[in-house]
Short mmCIF file of C-alpha atoms and ligand atoms in Angstrom, two decimals:
data_model
loop_
_atom_site.label_atom_id
_atom_site.label_comp_id
_atom_site.label_asym_id
_atom_site.label_seq_id
_atom_site.Cartn_x
_atom_site.Cartn_y
_atom_site.Cartn_z
CA MET A 14 -17.92 6.88 13.76
CA LYS A 15 -19.85 9.76 12.97
CA ALA A 16 -17.87 12.16 14.98
CA VAL A 17 -14.96 10.10 11.82
CA GLU A 18 -17.29 11.00 9.18
CA ASN A 19 -17.84 14.99 9.75
CA GLN A 20 -14.51 15.09 10.14
CA GLN A 21 -13.68 13.43 7.09
CA LEU A 22 -16.48 15.57 5.07
CA GLU A 23 -13.96 18.78 6.67
CA SER A 24 -11.10 17.49 5.45
CA CYS A 25 -12.45 17.11 2.11
CA ALA A 26 -13.74 20.65 2.13
CA ALA A 27 -10.37 22.08 3.44
CA TRP A 28 -8.52 20.98 1.19
CA GLY A 29 -11.01 20.75 -1.75
CA LEU A 30 -11.47 17.50 -2.42
CA ASP A 31 -15.45 15.60 -3.52
CA PRO A 32 -15.81 13.67 -0.54
CA GLN A 33 -17.59 11.40 -2.71
CA ARG A 34 -14.93 10.54 -5.06
CA ILE A 35 -11.85 9.40 -2.08
CA PRO A 36 -10.71 6.06 -3.77
CA LYS A 37 -10.96 3.42 -1.10
CA HIS A 38 -8.13 1.47 -1.53
CA VAL A 39 -4.37 3.79 -2.10
CA ALA A 40 -1.69 1.82 -2.80
CA ILE A 41 2.16 3.15 -2.57
CA ILE A 42 5.42 1.74 -3.68
CA MET A 43 7.52 4.00 -1.49
CA ASP A 44 10.71 4.44 -3.60
CA GLY A 45 14.03 6.84 -3.42
CA ASN A 46 15.11 6.43 -0.20
CA GLY A 47 18.92 5.44 -0.88
CA ARG A 48 19.19 8.40 -3.79
CA TRP A 49 17.57 11.36 -0.53
CA ALA A 50 20.12 8.99 1.84
CA LYS A 51 23.24 9.31 -1.49
CA GLU A 52 21.91 13.89 -2.36
CA ARG A 53 23.23 13.92 1.50
CA GLY A 54 26.43 11.92 1.56
CA GLU A 55 24.70 8.92 4.30
CA SER A 56 24.06 6.00 4.03
CA ARG A 57 20.75 3.91 2.04
CA VAL A 58 19.83 3.03 6.16
CA PHE A 59 19.65 6.73 6.85
CA GLY A 60 16.88 6.71 4.24
CA HIS A 61 15.13 4.20 4.77
CA MET A 62 15.04 5.18 8.44
CA ASN A 63 14.17 9.17 7.05
CA GLY A 64 10.57 7.00 5.21
CA ILE A 65 9.36 6.00 8.11
CA ASP A 66 7.98 10.27 9.24
CA SER A 67 6.21 9.90 5.03
CA VAL A 68 4.50 7.01 6.28
CA ARG A 69 3.05 8.39 8.96
CA ALA A 70 1.76 10.84 6.89
CA SER A 71 0.28 9.34 4.59
CA VAL A 72 -1.80 7.13 7.55
CA GLU A 73 -2.25 10.34 8.64
CA ALA A 74 -3.97 11.61 4.86
CA ALA A 75 -5.50 8.29 4.45
CA LEU A 76 -7.01 8.82 7.92
CA GLU A 77 -8.48 12.15 7.71
CA LEU A 78 -9.82 11.88 3.89
CA GLY A 79 -11.39 8.28 4.85
CA VAL A 80 -9.32 5.81 2.58
CA ASN A 81 -9.68 2.70 3.69
CA HIS A 82 -7.14 0.86 2.43
CA LEU A 83 -3.94 1.65 2.71
CA THR A 84 -1.18 -0.85 1.18
CA LEU A 85 2.26 0.57 1.73
CA TYR A 86 5.14 -1.86 -0.26
CA ALA A 87 7.89 -2.07 1.79
CA PHE A 88 9.87 -5.01 1.11
CA SER A 89 9.98 -6.94 -2.37
CA THR A 90 10.56 -10.26 -2.78
CA GLU A 91 13.84 -8.62 -5.53
CA ASN A 92 14.45 -6.42 -2.35
CA TRP A 93 16.45 -10.03 -0.98
CA SER A 94 19.22 -9.25 -3.48
CA ARG A 95 20.69 -6.58 -2.28
CA PRO A 96 23.24 -6.11 0.37
CA VAL A 97 22.52 -8.37 4.09
CA GLU A 98 23.64 -5.27 5.87
CA GLU A 99 20.69 -2.87 4.02
CA VAL A 100 17.75 -6.67 4.49
CA ASN A 101 19.15 -6.42 8.08
CA ALA A 102 18.80 -2.90 8.73
CA LEU A 103 15.27 -2.61 7.09
CA MET A 104 13.93 -5.70 9.14
CA ASP A 105 15.39 -4.33 11.75
CA LEU A 106 13.81 -0.98 11.19
CA LEU A 107 10.68 -2.61 10.58
CA VAL A 108 10.50 -4.46 14.15
CA GLU A 109 11.54 -1.27 16.07
CA THR A 110 8.85 0.69 14.39
CA LEU A 111 6.34 -1.72 14.67
CA ILE A 112 7.05 -1.35 18.75
CA LYS A 113 7.36 2.27 19.20
CA GLU A 114 4.26 3.24 16.67
CA VAL A 115 1.44 -0.14 17.30
CA GLU A 116 -0.21 2.11 20.24
CA ALA A 117 0.06 5.53 18.48
CA LEU A 118 -2.07 3.18 15.47
CA ALA A 119 -4.41 1.55 17.41
CA ASP A 120 -5.54 5.16 19.48
CA LYS A 121 -5.55 6.39 15.68
CA GLY A 122 -8.27 3.09 14.55
CA VAL A 123 -5.81 1.46 12.40
CA ARG A 124 -5.73 -2.12 11.56
CA LEU A 125 -2.25 -3.66 10.82
CA ARG A 126 -2.31 -6.78 8.46
CA THR A 127 0.47 -7.52 5.90
CA ILE A 128 0.52 -9.51 2.71
CA GLY A 129 3.45 -11.42 1.50
CA ASP A 130 5.03 -14.83 2.18
CA THR A 131 6.06 -13.04 5.22
CA GLY A 132 7.33 -16.80 6.68
CA ALA A 133 10.48 -15.98 5.02
CA LEU A 134 11.00 -12.75 7.01
CA PRO A 135 13.46 -13.15 10.52
CA THR A 136 11.51 -14.96 12.99
CA SER A 137 11.46 -11.69 15.18
CA CYS A 138 9.76 -9.63 12.49
CA GLN A 139 6.89 -12.21 12.35
CA ALA A 140 6.42 -11.89 16.02
CA GLN A 141 6.37 -8.64 16.06
CA LEU A 142 3.76 -8.15 12.68
CA LYS A 143 1.51 -11.16 14.50
CA LEU A 144 1.65 -8.71 18.12
CA ALA A 145 0.73 -5.83 16.17
CA ALA A 146 -2.27 -7.15 13.97
CA GLU A 147 -3.86 -8.87 17.48
CA GLN A 148 -3.02 -5.53 19.62
CA THR A 149 -5.24 -3.28 16.40
CA ALA A 150 -7.62 -6.11 15.37
CA HIS A 151 -10.55 -4.88 16.44
CA GLN A 152 -9.65 -1.31 14.75
CA GLU A 153 -11.97 -0.18 11.33
CA ASN A 154 -11.36 3.11 10.85
CA LEU A 155 -8.17 2.49 8.47
CA GLU A 156 -6.76 -0.82 6.83
CA LEU A 157 -2.19 -0.76 6.61
CA ILE A 158 -1.03 -3.28 4.66
CA LEU A 159 2.35 -3.93 4.89
CA ALA A 160 3.60 -5.96 1.65
CA LEU A 161 6.54 -7.60 2.97
CA SER A 162 8.38 -10.05 0.68
CA TYR A 163 6.18 -9.93 -1.82
CA SER A 164 6.24 -9.69 -5.41
CA SER A 165 2.89 -9.90 -7.57
CA LYS A 166 4.60 -13.12 -9.10
CA TRP A 167 4.84 -14.61 -6.37
CA GLU A 168 1.62 -14.01 -5.43
CA MET A 169 -0.22 -15.50 -8.65
CA VAL A 170 2.40 -18.47 -7.90
CA GLU A 171 0.71 -19.26 -5.00
CA ALA A 172 -2.21 -19.21 -6.26
CA VAL A 173 -2.15 -21.50 -8.92
CA LYS A 174 -1.02 -23.84 -6.42
CA ALA A 175 -4.47 -23.47 -4.52
CA VAL A 176 -6.68 -23.82 -7.51
CA MET A 177 -4.93 -26.89 -8.52
CA ALA A 178 -5.22 -28.31 -4.52
CA SER A 179 -8.43 -27.40 -4.85
CA GLY A 180 -9.91 -30.68 -6.88
CA LEU A 181 -11.51 -27.50 -9.27
CA LYS A 182 -11.87 -28.56 -13.04
CA PRO A 183 -10.58 -26.46 -15.68
CA GLU A 184 -13.84 -25.12 -17.23
CA GLU A 185 -14.98 -23.65 -13.64
CA VAL A 186 -11.98 -21.79 -12.99
CA ASP A 187 -13.41 -17.86 -14.02
CA ALA A 188 -11.50 -14.55 -13.15
CA GLN A 189 -13.49 -14.36 -9.68
CA VAL A 190 -11.61 -17.45 -8.66
CA ILE A 191 -8.34 -16.37 -9.69
CA SER A 192 -8.97 -13.22 -7.69
CA ASP A 193 -10.34 -15.37 -4.31
CA HIS A 194 -7.53 -17.11 -3.62
CA LEU A 195 -5.01 -14.32 -4.19
CA THR A 196 -3.54 -12.67 -0.65
CA THR A 197 -6.11 -9.50 -1.10
CA ARG A 198 -9.03 -11.68 -1.92
CA ASP A 199 -10.91 -9.64 0.84
CA LEU A 200 -10.11 -6.68 -0.19
CA PRO A 201 -11.39 -4.02 -3.02
CA ASP A 202 -8.49 -3.22 -6.24
CA PRO A 203 -6.89 -0.34 -5.38
CA GLU A 204 -8.07 2.37 -7.09
CA LEU A 205 -5.57 4.79 -6.60
CA MET A 206 -1.56 3.29 -7.38
CA ILE A 207 0.97 5.91 -5.98
CA ARG A 208 5.15 5.36 -7.14
CA THR A 209 7.69 8.24 -6.30
CA SER A 210 11.37 8.86 -6.97
CA GLY A 211 10.73 9.46 -10.49
CA GLU A 212 10.35 5.78 -11.94
CA HIS A 213 7.59 4.52 -14.01
CA ARG A 214 6.99 1.13 -13.57
CA ILE A 215 5.16 -1.56 -11.08
CA SER A 216 8.47 -3.70 -10.29
CA ASN A 217 5.98 -6.71 -9.76
CA PHE A 218 2.88 -5.52 -7.69
CA LEU A 219 -0.14 -6.13 -7.53
CA LEU A 220 0.11 -6.90 -11.35
CA TRP A 221 -3.54 -8.28 -11.36
CA GLN A 222 -5.18 -6.25 -9.04
CA MET A 223 -3.94 -2.32 -11.05
CA ALA A 224 -5.90 -4.11 -14.05
CA TYR A 225 -8.06 -0.81 -13.77
CA THR A 226 -5.96 1.33 -11.15
CA GLU A 227 -5.26 4.63 -11.85
CA PHE A 228 -1.49 5.29 -11.47
CA HIS A 229 -0.51 9.06 -9.98
CA PHE A 230 4.29 9.05 -10.62
CA SER A 231 5.31 11.27 -8.27
CA PRO A 232 9.12 13.10 -8.92
CA VAL A 233 9.36 13.46 -4.94
CA LEU A 234 12.23 11.01 -2.75
CA TRP A 235 9.87 8.80 -0.17
CA PRO A 236 10.89 10.49 2.40
CA ASP A 237 10.26 14.00 1.45
CA PHE A 238 6.74 12.56 0.58
CA GLY A 239 4.38 14.31 2.65
CA LYS A 240 0.64 14.79 3.46
CA GLU A 241 0.56 18.01 0.65
CA GLU A 242 2.13 15.30 -2.09
CA PHE A 243 -0.71 12.66 -0.92
CA ILE A 244 -3.58 15.05 -1.05
CA GLY A 245 -2.31 16.11 -4.41
CA ALA A 246 -2.05 12.37 -5.38
CA ILE A 247 -5.68 12.56 -4.39
CA ARG A 248 -6.29 15.50 -5.92
CA ASP A 249 -4.91 14.06 -9.33
CA PHE A 250 -7.21 10.67 -9.55
CA GLN A 251 -9.85 12.82 -8.75
CA ASN A 252 -9.45 14.56 -12.15
CA ARG A 253 -9.52 11.41 -13.78
CA LYS A 254 -11.93 10.16 -15.81
CA ARG A 255 -12.32 6.20 -15.84
CA ARG A 256 -14.36 3.83 -18.66
CA PHE A 257 -13.10 0.50 -17.62
CA GLY A 258 -13.16 -0.20 -21.20
CA GLY A 259 -16.81 1.33 -21.75
CA LEU A 260 -17.62 4.94 -23.14
CA LEU A 261 -19.29 6.95 -19.88
CA ASP A 262 -16.89 8.17 -16.95
CA THR A 263 -17.80 5.63 -13.76
CA ASN A 264 -18.05 7.08 -10.62
CA HIS A 265 -14.77 6.70 -9.02
CA ASN A 266 -16.32 5.31 -5.94
CA VAL A 267 -17.67 2.01 -7.61
CA GLU A 268 -15.23 -1.16 -6.88
CA SER A 269 -13.57 -2.61 -10.22
CA ARG A 270 -13.17 -6.02 -8.65
C1 IPE B 23 12.57 2.27 -1.78
O1 IPE B 23 13.88 2.87 -1.59
C2 IPE B 23 12.54 1.65 -0.10
C3 IPE B 23 12.95 -0.09 -0.86
C4 IPE B 23 12.64 -0.72 -0.95
C5 IPE B 23 13.30 -1.64 0.70
P1 IPE B 23 14.97 2.41 -2.34
O2 IPE B 23 16.18 1.46 -1.60
O3 IPE B 23 14.31 1.64 -3.74
O4 IPE B 23 15.39 3.43 -2.40
P2 IPE B 23 16.45 3.92 -4.18
O5 IPE B 23 15.52 3.47 -5.44
O6 IPE B 23 17.82 3.48 -4.32
O7 IPE B 23 16.46 5.45 -4.18
C1 IPE B 24 10.05 -1.06 -5.39
O1 IPE B 24 11.25 -0.34 -5.43
C2 IPE B 24 10.18 -1.81 -4.64
C3 IPE B 24 9.73 -1.57 -3.44
C4 IPE B 24 9.53 0.02 -3.07
C5 IPE B 24 9.77 -2.14 -1.58
P1 IPE B 24 12.26 -1.26 -5.94
O2 IPE B 24 13.86 0.01 -5.62
O3 IPE B 24 13.04 -2.31 -5.59
O4 IPE B 24 11.91 -1.62 -6.87
P2 IPE B 24 13.15 -1.04 -8.93
O5 IPE B 24 14.53 -2.55 -8.42
O6 IPE B 24 13.57 0.70 -9.00
O7 IPE B 24 12.10 -1.42 -9.90
MG1 MG B 25 14.10 2.14 -5.24
#
């Protein structure tokens, strides 16, 4: 553990980052695969395939800097409305990638889990995700959270149902109760959200959890988003003043949950 921390200090120094202000939780909307492929006269699926390298680069950068949780928006509830060929290709790519990468993830100390309506995924995906979660369950350098068949409104509806079923009285419900019924109940809120491809919207991602998150919008299409771009987003974050409604710039490492 000590060696890992020393390496993180060295990396921060090398990139000119403040090791005290590395966000604990970074969330990414990985967008622009289709446009990246189109620019090359290729199919959208080709773009998704090339997006895997960017996932690897972000995981490595997160490990190197000491980010504790990295949430990747990989497939939204609304993405089910895409052509069935693209949906199937994305599911196949997920299974293939998990099979190929799980050992390397475990070697690096990455624990894998999901948020979302994963019961809606094909059974082959569910089985592979379960296996990958089991195989990495004891790793603790970085938690990699894949948002799959996820949307914030789906999550909130589930939370409301669970709160109602819990028998709590209306006067007993507060913001903490809601947080405790979300799929992210054991996670700190993301301090930084990155969206690639030049779109400036949230697309139904972590609406509750991002009440005070800093947003970094990058014009780069996801397959071109490498380690340097990830570091650039962290640098941008470190230049922000976070006030949480007050007047003082609050230490970036304070959890906003
Ligand atoms: C993001 O890239 C990947 C997923 C949503 C699964 P897109 O497929 O949305 O690519 P663009 O936005 O059409 O370029
Ligand atoms: C958001 O991207 C979802 C994921 C990255 C998984 P979309 O490409 O689906 O979002 P919109 O439709 O442009 O808002
Ligand atoms: Mg898109």
